[in-house]
């Protein structure tokens, strides 16, 4: 068997990227609490996802966020992660209207209840951001 192509797992790149897309308060709220519960797991997440999957060529960061919004909405029951990715989507340049349109576009594919749940998360994140202004 031909040797498999090694995966890129760049811990430093993962931490740089998460520093760009999440503010320190968000990182501490999610990763810090998780590390207290499951030591080492947040480092694995940052290394494998942000230092691995996100480092692959072929999709822009914006494209990855559209995929994340769609996947998390389709899964349902992961509202905290969806809220985080709505905030990240705004940070990487997606317009509010585009995020809403992703949720609307999903309705015939994932079902109206899941699309509505996604829209509720989007509305809450946008309201929080409006309150910060």
PDB file of C-alpha atoms in Angstrom:
ATOM      1  CA  UNK A   1       0.000   0.000   0.000  1.00  0.00           C
ATOM      2  CA  UNK A   2       1.212   3.462  -0.883  1.00  0.00           C
ATOM      3  CA  UNK A   3       1.937   5.591   2.219  1.00  0.00           C
ATOM      4  CA  UNK A   4      -0.916   7.923   3.127  1.00  0.00           C
ATOM      5  CA  UNK A   5      -0.485  11.662   2.830  1.00  0.00           C
ATOM      6  CA  UNK A   6       0.334  12.980   6.300  1.00  0.00           C
ATOM      7  CA  UNK A   7      -2.235  15.298   7.818  1.00  0.00           C
ATOM      8  CA  UNK A   8      -1.165  18.814   8.644  1.00  0.00           C
ATOM      9  CA  UNK A   9      -1.558  19.417  12.368  1.00  0.00           C
ATOM     10  CA  UNK A  10      -0.044  22.771  13.239  1.00  0.00           C
ATOM     11  CA  UNK A  11      -0.809  23.626  16.875  1.00  0.00           C
ATOM     12  CA  UNK A  12       0.685  27.135  16.596  1.00  0.00           C
ATOM     13  CA  UNK A  13      -1.362  27.895  13.462  1.00  0.00           C
ATOM     14  CA  UNK A  14      -4.472  26.626  15.247  1.00  0.00           C
ATOM     15  CA  UNK A  15      -3.959  28.958  18.191  1.00  0.00           C
ATOM     16  CA  UNK A  16      -3.187  31.880  15.855  1.00  0.00           C
ATOM     17  CA  UNK A  17      -6.392  31.242  13.915  1.00  0.00           C
ATOM     18  CA  UNK A  18      -8.602  30.888  16.970  1.00  0.00           C
ATOM     19  CA  UNK A  19      -7.079  34.121  18.251  1.00  0.00           C
ATOM     20  CA  UNK A  20      -8.184  35.825  15.038  1.00  0.00           C
ATOM     21  CA  UNK A  21     -11.743  34.519  14.981  1.00  0.00           C
ATOM     22  CA  UNK A  22     -12.630  34.507  18.691  1.00  0.00           C
ATOM     23  CA  UNK A  23     -11.925  37.123  21.301  1.00  0.00           C
ATOM     24  CA  UNK A  24     -10.119  36.167  24.496  1.00  0.00           C
ATOM     25  CA  UNK A  25     -13.301  36.227  26.586  1.00  0.00           C
ATOM     26  CA  UNK A  26     -14.972  33.690  24.262  1.00  0.00           C
ATOM     27  CA  UNK A  27     -11.905  31.475  24.254  1.00  0.00           C
ATOM     28  CA  UNK A  28     -11.738  31.444  28.044  1.00  0.00           C
ATOM     29  CA  UNK A  29     -15.477  30.877  28.399  1.00  0.00           C
ATOM     30  CA  UNK A  30     -15.439  27.830  26.167  1.00  0.00           C
ATOM     31  CA  UNK A  31     -11.950  26.402  26.210  1.00  0.00           C
ATOM     32  CA  UNK A  32     -11.037  27.336  29.765  1.00  0.00           C
ATOM     33  CA  UNK A  33     -14.124  25.756  31.304  1.00  0.00           C
ATOM     34  CA  UNK A  34     -13.796  22.717  29.093  1.00  0.00           C
ATOM     35  CA  UNK A  35     -10.146  22.244  30.070  1.00  0.00           C
ATOM     36  CA  UNK A  36     -11.137  22.213  33.736  1.00  0.00           C
ATOM     37  CA  UNK A  37     -13.595  19.417  32.991  1.00  0.00           C
ATOM     38  CA  UNK A  38     -11.611  17.476  30.382  1.00  0.00           C
ATOM     39  CA  UNK A  39      -7.915  18.461  30.579  1.00  0.00           C
ATOM     40  CA  UNK A  40      -6.215  18.457  27.190  1.00  0.00           C
ATOM     41  CA  UNK A  41      -9.413  18.156  25.163  1.00  0.00           C
ATOM     42  CA  UNK A  42      -9.548  21.872  24.197  1.00  0.00           C
ATOM     43  CA  UNK A  43      -5.934  21.684  23.005  1.00  0.00           C
ATOM     44  CA  UNK A  44      -6.865  18.690  20.845  1.00  0.00           C
ATOM     45  CA  UNK A  45      -9.824  20.645  19.404  1.00  0.00           C
ATOM     46  CA  UNK A  46      -7.666  23.678  18.593  1.00  0.00           C
ATOM     47  CA  UNK A  47      -4.871  21.537  17.142  1.00  0.00           C
ATOM     48  CA  UNK A  48      -7.011  19.104  15.131  1.00  0.00           C
ATOM     49  CA  UNK A  49      -9.674  21.516  13.901  1.00  0.00           C
ATOM     50  CA  UNK A  50      -8.083  24.950  13.719  1.00  0.00           C
ATOM     51  CA  UNK A  51      -4.533  23.690  13.191  1.00  0.00           C
ATOM     52  CA  UNK A  52      -5.618  20.855  10.898  1.00  0.00           C
ATOM     53  CA  UNK A  53      -8.969  20.941   9.115  1.00  0.00           C
ATOM     54  CA  UNK A  54      -9.058  24.744   8.888  1.00  0.00           C
ATOM     55  CA  UNK A  55      -5.516  24.793   7.445  1.00  0.00           C
ATOM     56  CA  UNK A  56      -6.491  22.755   4.392  1.00  0.00           C
ATOM     57  CA  UNK A  57      -6.639  24.466   1.024  1.00  0.00           C
ATOM     58  CA  UNK A  58      -9.771  24.655  -1.077  1.00  0.00           C
ATOM     59  CA  UNK A  59     -12.166  26.728   1.041  1.00  0.00           C
ATOM     60  CA  UNK A  60     -11.957  30.243   2.335  1.00  0.00           C
ATOM     61  CA  UNK A  61     -12.608  30.893   5.998  1.00  0.00           C
ATOM     62  CA  UNK A  62     -15.950  32.423   4.978  1.00  0.00           C
ATOM     63  CA  UNK A  63     -16.859  29.284   3.016  1.00  0.00           C
ATOM     64  CA  UNK A  64     -15.971  27.148   6.020  1.00  0.00           C
ATOM     65  CA  UNK A  65     -18.283  29.251   8.170  1.00  0.00           C
ATOM     66  CA  UNK A  66     -21.194  28.797   5.746  1.00  0.00           C
ATOM     67  CA  UNK A  67     -20.589  25.032   5.969  1.00  0.00           C
ATOM     68  CA  UNK A  68     -20.378  25.215   9.781  1.00  0.00           C
ATOM     69  CA  UNK A  69     -23.621  27.187  10.046  1.00  0.00           C
ATOM     70  CA  UNK A  70     -25.385  24.681   7.809  1.00  0.00           C
ATOM     71  CA  UNK A  71     -24.013  21.613   9.581  1.00  0.00           C
ATOM     72  CA  UNK A  72     -24.724  22.859  13.101  1.00  0.00           C
ATOM     73  CA  UNK A  73     -28.231  23.957  12.160  1.00  0.00           C
ATOM     74  CA  UNK A  74     -28.908  20.601  10.519  1.00  0.00           C
ATOM     75  CA  UNK A  75     -27.690  18.767  13.625  1.00  0.00           C
ATOM     76  CA  UNK A  76     -29.835  20.769  16.013  1.00  0.00           C
ATOM     77  CA  UNK A  77     -29.327  20.726  19.753  1.00  0.00           C
ATOM     78  CA  UNK A  78     -25.966  22.481  19.512  1.00  0.00           C
ATOM     79  CA  UNK A  79     -27.110  26.050  19.993  1.00  0.00           C
ATOM     80  CA  UNK A  80     -24.029  27.212  21.975  1.00  0.00           C
ATOM     81  CA  UNK A  81     -21.723  26.084  19.163  1.00  0.00           C
ATOM     82  CA  UNK A  82     -24.024  27.601  16.543  1.00  0.00           C
ATOM     83  CA  UNK A  83     -24.010  30.927  18.405  1.00  0.00           C
ATOM     84  CA  UNK A  84     -20.213  30.877  18.476  1.00  0.00           C
ATOM     85  CA  UNK A  85     -20.092  30.233  14.736  1.00  0.00           C
ATOM     86  CA  UNK A  86     -22.599  33.025  14.044  1.00  0.00           C
ATOM     87  CA  UNK A  87     -20.222  35.408  15.865  1.00  0.00           C
ATOM     88  CA  UNK A  88     -17.235  34.000  13.976  1.00  0.00           C
ATOM     89  CA  UNK A  89     -19.121  34.364  10.678  1.00  0.00           C
ATOM     90  CA  UNK A  90     -19.641  38.051  11.388  1.00  0.00           C
ATOM     91  CA  UNK A  91     -15.935  38.435  12.247  1.00  0.00           C
ATOM     92  CA  UNK A  92     -14.807  36.853   8.985  1.00  0.00           C
ATOM     93  CA  UNK A  93     -16.921  39.285   6.977  1.00  0.00           C
ATOM     94  CA  UNK A  94     -20.296  37.667   6.483  1.00  0.00           C
ATOM     95  CA  UNK A  95     -23.130  40.165   6.509  1.00  0.00           C
ATOM     96  CA  UNK A  96     -26.018  39.685   8.900  1.00  0.00           C
ATOM     97  CA  UNK A  97     -28.318  39.246   5.913  1.00  0.00           C
ATOM     98  CA  UNK A  98     -26.125  36.458   4.531  1.00  0.00           C
ATOM     99  CA  UNK A  99     -26.254  34.544   7.818  1.00  0.00           C
ATOM    100  CA  UNK A 100     -30.039  34.893   7.926  1.00  0.00           C
ATOM    101  CA  UNK A 101     -30.210  33.738   4.305  1.00  0.00           C
ATOM    102  CA  UNK A 102     -28.167  30.625   5.116  1.00  0.00           C
ATOM    103  CA  UNK A 103     -30.769  29.708   7.739  1.00  0.00           C
ATOM    104  CA  UNK A 104     -33.654  30.469   5.391  1.00  0.00           C
ATOM    105  CA  UNK A 105     -32.041  28.465   2.590  1.00  0.00           C
ATOM    106  CA  UNK A 106     -31.723  25.456   4.902  1.00  0.00           C
ATOM    107  CA  UNK A 107     -35.465  25.175   5.632  1.00  0.00           C
ATOM    108  CA  UNK A 108     -36.380  22.839   2.748  1.00  0.00           C
ATOM    109  CA  UNK A 109     -33.266  20.728   3.337  1.00  0.00           C
ATOM    110  CA  UNK A 110     -33.166  20.328   7.128  1.00  0.00           C
ATOM    111  CA  UNK A 111     -36.765  21.164   7.988  1.00  0.00           C
ATOM    112  CA  UNK A 112     -38.535  24.307   9.047  1.00  0.00           C
ATOM    113  CA  UNK A 113     -38.208  23.627  12.811  1.00  0.00           C
ATOM    114  CA  UNK A 114     -34.410  23.362  12.622  1.00  0.00           C
ATOM    115  CA  UNK A 115     -34.175  26.420  10.382  1.00  0.00           C
ATOM    116  CA  UNK A 116     -36.360  28.353  12.842  1.00  0.00           C
ATOM    117  CA  UNK A 117     -34.176  27.209  15.739  1.00  0.00           C
ATOM    118  CA  UNK A 118     -31.144  28.430  13.810  1.00  0.00           C
ATOM    119  CA  UNK A 119     -32.824  31.776  13.172  1.00  0.00           C
ATOM    120  CA  UNK A 120     -33.553  32.118  16.910  1.00  0.00           C
ATOM    121  CA  UNK A 121     -29.850  31.644  17.639  1.00  0.00           C
ATOM    122  CA  UNK A 122     -28.925  34.192  14.957  1.00  0.00           C
ATOM    123  CA  UNK A 123     -31.467  36.691  16.343  1.00  0.00           C
ATOM    124  CA  UNK A 124     -30.085  36.294  19.880  1.00  0.00           C
ATOM    125  CA  UNK A 125     -26.484  36.799  18.749  1.00  0.00           C
ATOM    126  CA  UNK A 126     -27.420  39.856  16.692  1.00  0.00           C
ATOM    127  CA  UNK A 127     -29.400  41.318  19.603  1.00  0.00           C
ATOM    128  CA  UNK A 128     -26.400  40.795  21.910  1.00  0.00           C
ATOM    129  CA  UNK A 129     -24.136  42.512  19.413  1.00  0.00           C
ATOM    130  CA  UNK A 130     -26.574  45.403  19.032  1.00  0.00           C
ATOM    131  CA  UNK A 131     -26.577  45.777  22.810  1.00  0.00           C
ATOM    132  CA  UNK A 132     -22.771  46.013  22.817  1.00  0.00           C
ATOM    133  CA  UNK A 133     -22.752  48.935  20.383  1.00  0.00           C
TER     134      UNK A 133
END
